[in-house]
Coordinates of C-alpha atoms in Angstrom, one line a residue:
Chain A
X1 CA 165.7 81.2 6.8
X2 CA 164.2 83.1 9.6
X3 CA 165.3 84.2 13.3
X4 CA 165.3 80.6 14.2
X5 CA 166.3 77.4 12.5
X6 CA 163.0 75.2 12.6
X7 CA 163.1 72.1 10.6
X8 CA 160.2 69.8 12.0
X9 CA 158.1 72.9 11.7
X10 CA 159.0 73.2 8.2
X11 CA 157.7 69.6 7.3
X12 CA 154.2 71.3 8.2
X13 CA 154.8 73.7 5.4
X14 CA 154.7 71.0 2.5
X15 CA 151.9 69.2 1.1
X16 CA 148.5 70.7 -0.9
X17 CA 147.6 72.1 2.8
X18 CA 146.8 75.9 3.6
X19 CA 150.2 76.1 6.9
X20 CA 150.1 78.0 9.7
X21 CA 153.8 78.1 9.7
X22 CA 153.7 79.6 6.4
X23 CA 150.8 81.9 7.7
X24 CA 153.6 83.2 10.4
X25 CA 156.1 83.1 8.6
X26 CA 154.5 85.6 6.4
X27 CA 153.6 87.8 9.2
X28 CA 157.2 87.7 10.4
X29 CA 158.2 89.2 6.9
X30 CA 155.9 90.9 6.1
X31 CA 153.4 92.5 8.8
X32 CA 153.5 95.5 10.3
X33 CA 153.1 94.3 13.9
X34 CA 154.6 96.4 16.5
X35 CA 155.5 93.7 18.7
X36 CA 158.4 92.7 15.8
X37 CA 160.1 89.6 17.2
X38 CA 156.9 87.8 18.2
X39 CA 156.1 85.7 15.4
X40 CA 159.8 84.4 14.9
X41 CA 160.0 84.0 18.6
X42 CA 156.6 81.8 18.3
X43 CA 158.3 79.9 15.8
X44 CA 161.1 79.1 17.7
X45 CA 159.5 78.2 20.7
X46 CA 157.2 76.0 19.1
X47 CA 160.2 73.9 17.0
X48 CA 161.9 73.5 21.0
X49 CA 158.8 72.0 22.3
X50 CA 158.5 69.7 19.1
X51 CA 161.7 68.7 20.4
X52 CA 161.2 68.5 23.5
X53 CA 157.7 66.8 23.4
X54 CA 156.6 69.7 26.4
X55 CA 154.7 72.5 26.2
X56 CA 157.0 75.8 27.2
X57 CA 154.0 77.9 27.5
X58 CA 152.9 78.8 31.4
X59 CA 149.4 79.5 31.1
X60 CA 147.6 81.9 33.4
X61 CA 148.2 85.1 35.4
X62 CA 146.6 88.3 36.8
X63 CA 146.5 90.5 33.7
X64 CA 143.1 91.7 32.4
X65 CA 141.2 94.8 31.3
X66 CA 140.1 97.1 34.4
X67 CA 136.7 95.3 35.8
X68 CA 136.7 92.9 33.4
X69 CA 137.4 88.9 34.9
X70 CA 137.7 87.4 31.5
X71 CA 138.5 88.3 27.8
X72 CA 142.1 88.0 28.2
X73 CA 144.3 84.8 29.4
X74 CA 147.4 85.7 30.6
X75 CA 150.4 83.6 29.0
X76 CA 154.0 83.5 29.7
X77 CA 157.1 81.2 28.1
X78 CA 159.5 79.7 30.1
X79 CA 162.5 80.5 28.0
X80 CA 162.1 84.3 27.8
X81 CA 165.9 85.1 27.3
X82 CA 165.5 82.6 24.6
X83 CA 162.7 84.0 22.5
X84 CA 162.2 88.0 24.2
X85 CA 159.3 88.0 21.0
X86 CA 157.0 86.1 23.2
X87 CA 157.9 86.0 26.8
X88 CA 154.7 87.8 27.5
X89 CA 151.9 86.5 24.9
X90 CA 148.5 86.8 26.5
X91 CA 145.4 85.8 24.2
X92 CA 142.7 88.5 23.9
X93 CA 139.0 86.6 23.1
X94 CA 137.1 89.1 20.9
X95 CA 133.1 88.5 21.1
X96 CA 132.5 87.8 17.5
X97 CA 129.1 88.9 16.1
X98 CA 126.2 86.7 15.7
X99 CA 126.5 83.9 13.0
X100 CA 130.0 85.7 12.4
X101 CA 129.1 88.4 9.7
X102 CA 131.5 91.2 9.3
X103 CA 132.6 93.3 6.2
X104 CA 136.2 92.7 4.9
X105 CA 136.8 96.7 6.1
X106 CA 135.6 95.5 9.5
X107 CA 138.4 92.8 9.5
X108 CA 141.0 95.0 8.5
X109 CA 140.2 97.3 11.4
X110 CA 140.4 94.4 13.7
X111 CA 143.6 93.2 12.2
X112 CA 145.1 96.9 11.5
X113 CA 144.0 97.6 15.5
X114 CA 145.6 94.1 16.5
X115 CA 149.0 95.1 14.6
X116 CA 149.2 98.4 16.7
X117 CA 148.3 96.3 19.9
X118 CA 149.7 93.1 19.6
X119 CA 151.9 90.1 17.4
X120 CA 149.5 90.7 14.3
X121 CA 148.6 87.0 14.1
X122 CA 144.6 85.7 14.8
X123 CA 142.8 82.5 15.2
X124 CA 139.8 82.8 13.0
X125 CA 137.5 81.6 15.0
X126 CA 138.2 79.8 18.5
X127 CA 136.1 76.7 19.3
X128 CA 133.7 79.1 21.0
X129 CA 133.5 80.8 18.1
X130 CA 135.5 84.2 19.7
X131 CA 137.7 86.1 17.2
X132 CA 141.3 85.4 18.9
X133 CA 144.4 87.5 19.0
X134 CA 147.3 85.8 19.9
X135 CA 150.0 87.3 22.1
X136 CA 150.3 90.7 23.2
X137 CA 152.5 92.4 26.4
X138 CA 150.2 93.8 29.2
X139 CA 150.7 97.4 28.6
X140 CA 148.7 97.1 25.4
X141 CA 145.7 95.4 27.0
X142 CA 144.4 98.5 28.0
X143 CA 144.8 100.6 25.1
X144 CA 143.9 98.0 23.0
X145 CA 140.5 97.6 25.1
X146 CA 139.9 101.6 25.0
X147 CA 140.2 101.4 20.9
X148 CA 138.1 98.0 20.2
X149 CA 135.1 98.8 22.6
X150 CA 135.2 103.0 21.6
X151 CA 136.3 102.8 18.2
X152 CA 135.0 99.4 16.9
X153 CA 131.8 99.4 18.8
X154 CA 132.8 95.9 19.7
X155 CA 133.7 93.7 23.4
X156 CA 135.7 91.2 24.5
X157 CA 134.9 87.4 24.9
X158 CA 134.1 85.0 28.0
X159 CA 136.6 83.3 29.6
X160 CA 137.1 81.9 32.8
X161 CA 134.4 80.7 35.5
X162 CA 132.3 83.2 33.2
X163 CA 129.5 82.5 30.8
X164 CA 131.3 82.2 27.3
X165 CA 130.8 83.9 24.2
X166 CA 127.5 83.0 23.2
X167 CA 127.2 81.0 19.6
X168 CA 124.4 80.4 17.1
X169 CA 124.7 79.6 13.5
X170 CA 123.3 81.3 10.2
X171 CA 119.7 80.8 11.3
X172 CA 117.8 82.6 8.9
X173 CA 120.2 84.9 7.2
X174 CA 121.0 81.9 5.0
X175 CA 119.0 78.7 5.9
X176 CA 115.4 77.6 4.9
X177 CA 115.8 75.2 8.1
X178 CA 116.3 77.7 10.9
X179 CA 113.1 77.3 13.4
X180 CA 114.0 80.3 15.1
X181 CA 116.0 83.7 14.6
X182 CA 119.7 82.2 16.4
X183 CA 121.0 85.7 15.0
X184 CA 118.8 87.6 17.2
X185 CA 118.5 85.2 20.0
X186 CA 122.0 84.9 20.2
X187 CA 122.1 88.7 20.0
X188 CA 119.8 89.2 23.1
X189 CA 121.1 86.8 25.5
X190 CA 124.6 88.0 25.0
X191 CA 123.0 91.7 26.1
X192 CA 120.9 90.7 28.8
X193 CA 124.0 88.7 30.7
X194 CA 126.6 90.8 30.6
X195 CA 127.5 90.7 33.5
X196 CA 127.9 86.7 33.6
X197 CA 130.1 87.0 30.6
X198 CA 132.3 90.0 32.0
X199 CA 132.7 88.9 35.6
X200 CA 133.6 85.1 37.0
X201 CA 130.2 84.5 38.5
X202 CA 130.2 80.6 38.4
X203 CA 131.8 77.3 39.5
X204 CA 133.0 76.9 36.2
X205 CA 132.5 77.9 32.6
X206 CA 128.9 78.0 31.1
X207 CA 128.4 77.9 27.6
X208 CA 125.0 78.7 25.0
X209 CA 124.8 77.7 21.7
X210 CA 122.0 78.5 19.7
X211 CA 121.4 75.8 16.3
X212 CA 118.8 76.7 14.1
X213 CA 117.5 73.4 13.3
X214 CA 118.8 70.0 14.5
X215 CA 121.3 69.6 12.2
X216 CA 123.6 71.6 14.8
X217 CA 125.7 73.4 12.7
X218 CA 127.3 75.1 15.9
X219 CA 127.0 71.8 17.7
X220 CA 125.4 72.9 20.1
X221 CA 124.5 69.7 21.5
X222 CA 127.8 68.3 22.1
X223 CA 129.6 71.6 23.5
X224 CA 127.3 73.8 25.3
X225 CA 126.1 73.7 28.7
X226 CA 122.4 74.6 27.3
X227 CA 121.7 73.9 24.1
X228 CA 119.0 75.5 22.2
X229 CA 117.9 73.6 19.0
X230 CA 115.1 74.5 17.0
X231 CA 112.3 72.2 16.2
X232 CA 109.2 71.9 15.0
X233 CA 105.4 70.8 16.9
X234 CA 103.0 70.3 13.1
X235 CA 104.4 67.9 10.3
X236 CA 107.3 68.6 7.9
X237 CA 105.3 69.8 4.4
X238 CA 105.8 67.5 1.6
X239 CA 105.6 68.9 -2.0
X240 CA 104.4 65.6 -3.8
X241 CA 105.3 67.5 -7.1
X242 CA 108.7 68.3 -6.1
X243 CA 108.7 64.3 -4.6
X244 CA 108.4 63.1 -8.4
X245 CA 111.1 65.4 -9.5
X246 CA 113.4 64.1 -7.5
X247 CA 112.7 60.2 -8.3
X248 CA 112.5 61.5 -11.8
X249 CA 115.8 63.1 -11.6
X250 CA 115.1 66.2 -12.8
X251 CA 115.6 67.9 -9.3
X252 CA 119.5 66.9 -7.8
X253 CA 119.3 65.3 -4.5
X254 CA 120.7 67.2 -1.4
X255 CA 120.8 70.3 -3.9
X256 CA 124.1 69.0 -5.9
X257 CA 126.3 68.0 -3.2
X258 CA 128.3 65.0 -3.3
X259 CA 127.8 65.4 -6.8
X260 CA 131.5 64.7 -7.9
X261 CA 131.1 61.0 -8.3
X262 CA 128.5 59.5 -9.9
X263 CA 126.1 57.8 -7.0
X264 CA 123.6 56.3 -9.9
X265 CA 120.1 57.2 -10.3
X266 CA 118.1 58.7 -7.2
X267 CA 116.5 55.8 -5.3
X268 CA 114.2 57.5 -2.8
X269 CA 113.2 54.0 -1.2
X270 CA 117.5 53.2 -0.9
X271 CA 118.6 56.9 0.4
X272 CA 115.6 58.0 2.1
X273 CA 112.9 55.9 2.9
X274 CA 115.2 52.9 4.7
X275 CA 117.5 55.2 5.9
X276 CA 114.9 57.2 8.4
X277 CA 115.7 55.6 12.3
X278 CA 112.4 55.5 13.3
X279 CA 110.9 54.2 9.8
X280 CA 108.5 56.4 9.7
X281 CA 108.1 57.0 6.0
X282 CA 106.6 54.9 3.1
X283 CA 107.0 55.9 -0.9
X284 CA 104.2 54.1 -3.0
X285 CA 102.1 55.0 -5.9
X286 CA 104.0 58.0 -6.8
X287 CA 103.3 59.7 -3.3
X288 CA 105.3 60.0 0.1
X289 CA 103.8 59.6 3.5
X290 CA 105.4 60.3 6.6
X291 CA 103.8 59.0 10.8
X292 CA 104.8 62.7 11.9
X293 CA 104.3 61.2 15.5
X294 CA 107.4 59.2 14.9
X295 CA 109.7 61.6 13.9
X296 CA 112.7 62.4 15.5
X297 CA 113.8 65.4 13.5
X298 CA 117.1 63.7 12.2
X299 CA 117.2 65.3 9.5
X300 CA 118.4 63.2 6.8
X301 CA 114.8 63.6 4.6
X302 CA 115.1 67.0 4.7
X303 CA 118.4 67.7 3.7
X304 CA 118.2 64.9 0.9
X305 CA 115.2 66.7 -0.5
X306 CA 115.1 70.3 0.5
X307 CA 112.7 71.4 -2.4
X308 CA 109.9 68.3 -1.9
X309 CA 110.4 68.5 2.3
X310 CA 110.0 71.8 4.7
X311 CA 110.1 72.2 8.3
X312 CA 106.3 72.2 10.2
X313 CA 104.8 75.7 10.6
X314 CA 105.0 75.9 14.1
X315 CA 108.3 76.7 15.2
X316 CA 110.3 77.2 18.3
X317 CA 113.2 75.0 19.9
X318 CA 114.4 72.3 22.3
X319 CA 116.5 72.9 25.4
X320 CA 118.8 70.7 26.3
X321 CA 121.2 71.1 29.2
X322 CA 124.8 69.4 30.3
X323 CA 127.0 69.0 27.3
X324 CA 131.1 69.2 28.1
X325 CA 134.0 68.2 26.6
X326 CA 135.5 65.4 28.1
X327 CA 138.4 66.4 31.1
X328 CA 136.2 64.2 33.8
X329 CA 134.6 61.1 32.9
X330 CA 134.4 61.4 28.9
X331 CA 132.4 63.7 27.1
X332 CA 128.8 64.3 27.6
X333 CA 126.2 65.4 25.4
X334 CA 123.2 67.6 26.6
X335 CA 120.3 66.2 27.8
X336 CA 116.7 66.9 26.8
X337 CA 115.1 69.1 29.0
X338 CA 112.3 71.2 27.6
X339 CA 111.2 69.6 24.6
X340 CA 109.5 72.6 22.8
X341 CA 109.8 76.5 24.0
X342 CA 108.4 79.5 21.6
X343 CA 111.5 81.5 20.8
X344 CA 110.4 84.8 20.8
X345 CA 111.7 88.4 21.9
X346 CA 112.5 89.0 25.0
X347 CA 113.0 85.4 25.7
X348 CA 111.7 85.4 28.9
X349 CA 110.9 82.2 29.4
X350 CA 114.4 81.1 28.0
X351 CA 115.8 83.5 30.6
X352 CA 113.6 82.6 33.8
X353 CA 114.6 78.8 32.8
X354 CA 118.4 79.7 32.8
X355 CA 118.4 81.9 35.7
X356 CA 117.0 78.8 38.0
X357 CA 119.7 76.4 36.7
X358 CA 121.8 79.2 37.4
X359 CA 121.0 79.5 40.6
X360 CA 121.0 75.9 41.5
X361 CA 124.4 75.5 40.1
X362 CA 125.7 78.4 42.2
X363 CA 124.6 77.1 45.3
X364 CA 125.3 73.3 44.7
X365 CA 127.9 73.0 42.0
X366 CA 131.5 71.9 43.3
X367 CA 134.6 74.2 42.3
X368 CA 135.2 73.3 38.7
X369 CA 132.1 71.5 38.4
X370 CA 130.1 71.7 34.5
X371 CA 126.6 71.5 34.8
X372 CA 126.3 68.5 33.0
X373 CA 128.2 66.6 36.1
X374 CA 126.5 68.3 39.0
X375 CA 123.3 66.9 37.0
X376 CA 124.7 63.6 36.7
X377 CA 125.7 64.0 41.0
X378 CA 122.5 64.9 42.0
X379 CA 120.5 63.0 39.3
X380 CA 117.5 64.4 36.7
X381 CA 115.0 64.1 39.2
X382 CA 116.3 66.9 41.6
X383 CA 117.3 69.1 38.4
X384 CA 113.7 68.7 37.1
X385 CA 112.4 69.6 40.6
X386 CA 115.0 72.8 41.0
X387 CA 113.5 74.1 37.6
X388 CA 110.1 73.1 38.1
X389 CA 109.4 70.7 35.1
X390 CA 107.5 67.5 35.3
X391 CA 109.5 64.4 34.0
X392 CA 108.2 63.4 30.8
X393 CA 109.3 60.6 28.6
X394 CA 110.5 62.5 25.7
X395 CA 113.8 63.4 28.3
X396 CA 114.8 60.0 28.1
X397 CA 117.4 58.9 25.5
X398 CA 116.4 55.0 25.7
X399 CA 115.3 53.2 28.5
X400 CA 117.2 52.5 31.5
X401 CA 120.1 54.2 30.2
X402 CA 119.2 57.7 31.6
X403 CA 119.3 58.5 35.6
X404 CA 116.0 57.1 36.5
X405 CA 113.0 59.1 37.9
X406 CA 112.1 58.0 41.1
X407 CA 108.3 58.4 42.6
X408 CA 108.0 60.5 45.9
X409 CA 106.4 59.4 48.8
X410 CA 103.8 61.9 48.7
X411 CA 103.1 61.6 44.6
X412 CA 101.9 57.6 46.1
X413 CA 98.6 56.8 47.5
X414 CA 99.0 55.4 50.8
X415 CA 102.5 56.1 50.5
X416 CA 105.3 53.6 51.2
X417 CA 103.3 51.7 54.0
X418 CA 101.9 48.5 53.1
X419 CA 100.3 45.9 54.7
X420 CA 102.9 43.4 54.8
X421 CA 100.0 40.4 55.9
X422 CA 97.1 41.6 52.9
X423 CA 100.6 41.2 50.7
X424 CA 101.6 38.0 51.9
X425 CA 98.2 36.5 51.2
X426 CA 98.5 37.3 47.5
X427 CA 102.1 36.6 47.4
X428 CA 103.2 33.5 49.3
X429 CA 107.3 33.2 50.1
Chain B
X1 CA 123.8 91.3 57.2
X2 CA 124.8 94.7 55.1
X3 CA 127.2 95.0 52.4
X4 CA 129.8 97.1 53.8
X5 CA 129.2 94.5 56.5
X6 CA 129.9 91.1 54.3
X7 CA 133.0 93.2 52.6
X8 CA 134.2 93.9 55.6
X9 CA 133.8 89.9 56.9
X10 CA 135.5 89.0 53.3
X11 CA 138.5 90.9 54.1
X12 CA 138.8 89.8 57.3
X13 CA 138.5 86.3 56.2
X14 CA 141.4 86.3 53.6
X15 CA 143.7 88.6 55.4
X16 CA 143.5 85.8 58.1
X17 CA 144.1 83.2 55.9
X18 CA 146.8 85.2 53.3
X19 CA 149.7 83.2 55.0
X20 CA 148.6 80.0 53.9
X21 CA 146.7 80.9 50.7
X22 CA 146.7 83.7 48.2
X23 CA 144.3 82.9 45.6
X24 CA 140.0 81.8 46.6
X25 CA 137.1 80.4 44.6
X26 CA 134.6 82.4 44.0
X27 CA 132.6 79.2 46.2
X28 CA 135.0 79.9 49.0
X29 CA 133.6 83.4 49.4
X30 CA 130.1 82.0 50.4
X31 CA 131.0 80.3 53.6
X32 CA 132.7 83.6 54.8
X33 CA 129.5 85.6 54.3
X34 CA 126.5 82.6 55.1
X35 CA 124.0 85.0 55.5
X36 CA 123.7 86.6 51.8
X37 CA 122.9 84.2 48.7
X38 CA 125.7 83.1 46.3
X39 CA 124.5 85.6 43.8
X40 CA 124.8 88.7 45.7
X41 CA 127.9 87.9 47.3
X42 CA 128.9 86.9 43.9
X43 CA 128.0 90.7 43.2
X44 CA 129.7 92.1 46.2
X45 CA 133.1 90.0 45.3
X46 CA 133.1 91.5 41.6
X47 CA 132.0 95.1 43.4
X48 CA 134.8 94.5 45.9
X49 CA 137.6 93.6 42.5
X50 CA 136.3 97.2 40.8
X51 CA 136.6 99.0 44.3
X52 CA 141.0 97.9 44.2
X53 CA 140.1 95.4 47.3
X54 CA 140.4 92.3 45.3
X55 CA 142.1 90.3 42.2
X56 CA 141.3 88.2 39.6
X57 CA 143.8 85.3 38.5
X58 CA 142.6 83.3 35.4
X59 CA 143.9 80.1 34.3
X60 CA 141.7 80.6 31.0
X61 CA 139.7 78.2 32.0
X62 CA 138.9 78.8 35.7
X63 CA 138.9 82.3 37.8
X64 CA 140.5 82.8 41.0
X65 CA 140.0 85.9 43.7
X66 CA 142.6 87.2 46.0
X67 CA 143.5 90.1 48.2
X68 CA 145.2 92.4 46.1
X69 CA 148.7 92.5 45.4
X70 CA 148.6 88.8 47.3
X71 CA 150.2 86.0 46.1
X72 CA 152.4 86.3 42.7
X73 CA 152.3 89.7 41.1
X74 CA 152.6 90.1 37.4
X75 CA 156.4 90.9 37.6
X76 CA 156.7 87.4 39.2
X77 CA 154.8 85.6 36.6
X78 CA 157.3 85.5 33.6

């Protein structure tokens, strides 16, 4: 048994399921941490608030790296004289690297440099994708900051009213579907606003995601405050060849997975055709056809067919804006904004279009206000206007359900003045 | 309105208000200095935090700014 008796904890050890009790229970016996007690002490404090059904952690503080206004999160416990191990426990955010590729000797200097510096233990990877190290005393922040930016060539994370460690997913290091290069996009912006991501420069938090294609593998859609999802202007390319061999059979539909049970034979009409939402594709005759026009890049053809079906030639991505999670009225997904941009280096035009929303949000946004509700406050018409877009109907999601466009006086001829008795002879009361 | 100016109006501004409130917006900041645009005063306020004038206090989730040594220290937060 360890420093603490923790029976409810120890229900989460059993089953076929990878633990994180186990996980620090291990690293309680076994690491080399210099902050010894912590990972007992976390264990402990986590079995009293299982009892207690409250949290014991006070979150918050003053603590930080010298000129830095995010990265680290300052975290106390309330029972200190209970568990010493983690009466101070702040979190550091690590800024991972793009698509998060790193050797395994790479990771052992993080962890090796986290044991010297802190309680040893890691979330692999926060929801905004940062490398996290969990718990560590303030007179190791700054030490611990000297060796990861000097010695590891690497910075901390976004936290705060700061813009957040910026996400993308494989893009083309692994996926035939990526539009764009997220690796190096992601890459860029994180360099060019460094500043935004080091010091508290907003209302809130502001968040970019970067997906490939719009199958969203960093869900970029749902969770960032711009959203940049890669699309495609031409038509997808269909390999009629390829087509056959996949009726056929001789080609496995989406490239062998789900292929533990057996599904039956491949009916393209059954798992493809009927299934598009726009029904925009028709098999016959041994050939598919698909009304381009129509297509709203779901996904679903593509991914069921990946050697017959390739993204269009002419690539770039869709910006969305306004995505949150869901502390004031409900979650929110982003909104479609641009429709197609060119994604290439320097991103200019990506950076002119944030900069204005930036701006706006700055100077309009409440305290603790996401983008996504200032838009919703103010409406689409006066974010279009602040970043200088016409309304066009691709922005709208389905009819009426989106904040409606108004007309302005001056877009009217003659205005809003009427002749109220030319009316009334065409319209009697 | 100059920098050394607008610091000097932030200052001013907090210390005045330091017995009823420890801890600002970044937002709050751009009434005290309605001359500049948010993003320079932005600038001066994170100029002002490297200079030893100012404070950060993060939640996590939101940032705070304070006269330094305002408000709860670190030795008060545990």
């Amino acid at each position: 048994m360890g420093k603490h008796n923790t029976p409810m904890l120890d229900e989460l050890e059993k089953g076929p399921w990878p633990s994180f009790v186990s996980d620090i229970k291990q690293q309680a016996d076994k690491g080399k941490h210099i902050l010894k007690e912590a990972p007992n002490d976390l264990l402990g404090i986590m079995e009293m608030s299982y009892v207690d059904k409250v949290t014991h952690w006070k979150h918050g503080g003053i603590v930080g790296v010298f000129g830095y206004g995010g990265g680290i999160i300052g975290r106390y416990c309330d029972q200190p004289q209970m568990f010493p191990g983690v009466a101070h426990f702040h979190t550091v955010r690590v800024n991972q690297p793009s698509s998060k590729y790193y050797t395994s000797d790479y990771l052992r200097k993080l962890c090796d440099l986290w044991e010297r510096h802190g309680s040893g233990l890691t979330n692999m990877h926060g929801s905004t994708g940062d490398i996290v190290f969990l718990g560590t005393t303030t007179d190791h922040l700054e030490p611990l900051f000297y060796e990861l930016t000097h010695d590891l060539n690497q910075d901390l994370g976004g936290s705060g009213s700061n813009l957040r460690t910026p996400e993308c997913c494989l893009g083309m290091s692994r996926c035939q579907f990526a539009c764009y290069d997220t690796e190096e996009t992601c890459h860029q912006m994180t360099n060019a606003y460094q500043e935004e991501l080091h010091r508290p420069a907003f209302p809130y938090k502001f968040k970019f995601k970067f997906d490939g294609c719009p199958n969203g593998c960093v869900a970029s859609i749902a969770r960032s405050d711009m959203s940049v999802i890669g699309t495609w202007r031409d038509d997808i390319r269909i390999d009629q060849a390829a087509v056959k061999a996949y009726v056929g059979g001789e080609l496995k539909p989406n490239a062998g997975a789900h292929s533990s049970r057996d599904w039956g034979k491949f009916d393209i009409q059954a798992e493809v055709i009927n299934r598009c939402p726009t029904e925009c594709m028709c098999y016959g005759d041994g050939k598919l056809e698909i009304n381009n026009a129509e297509c709203v890049r779901c996904m679903h053809c593509l991914n069921v067919m990946p050697r017959a079906l390739r993204i269009g030639e002419d690539r770039g991505a869709s910006v969305l804006f306004g995505a949150k999670a869901p502390i004031l009225e409900g979650a929110q997904m982003s909104t479609l904004t641009v429709p197609f941009m060119k994604m290439e280096a320097p991103f200019d035009e990506l950076k002119e279009l944030v900069e204005k929303v930036w701006d706006w949000w700055m100077e309009e946004g409440k305290n603790r206000e996401r983008l996504g509700e200032l838009i919703q406050r103010k409406s689409m018409q006066e974010f279009l206007r602040v970043i200088e877009l016409d309304p066009d109907p691709r922005m709208v999601d389905e009819p009426r359900s989106n904040p409606y466009i108004f007309w302005k006086e001056e877009e009217v001829e003659g205005g809003w003045t009427r002749d109220i008795d030319a009316y009334r002879k065409k319209h009697l009361r | 309105m100059t920098e050394d100016e607008a610091k000097k109006a932030i200052l001013e501004n907090l210390q005045g208000k330091s017995k009823t409130k420890s801890k600002f917006y970044l937002k709050d900041f751009y009434s005290m200095v309605p001359d500049m645009k948010p993003r320079e005063i932005k600038n001066i306020v994170n100029k002002m935090v490297q200079e030893g004038h100012l404070e950060y206090w993060s939640s996590g989730s939101t940032t705070l700014i304070g006269l330094k040594g305002m408000g709860k220290q670190h030795q008060e937060e545990d």
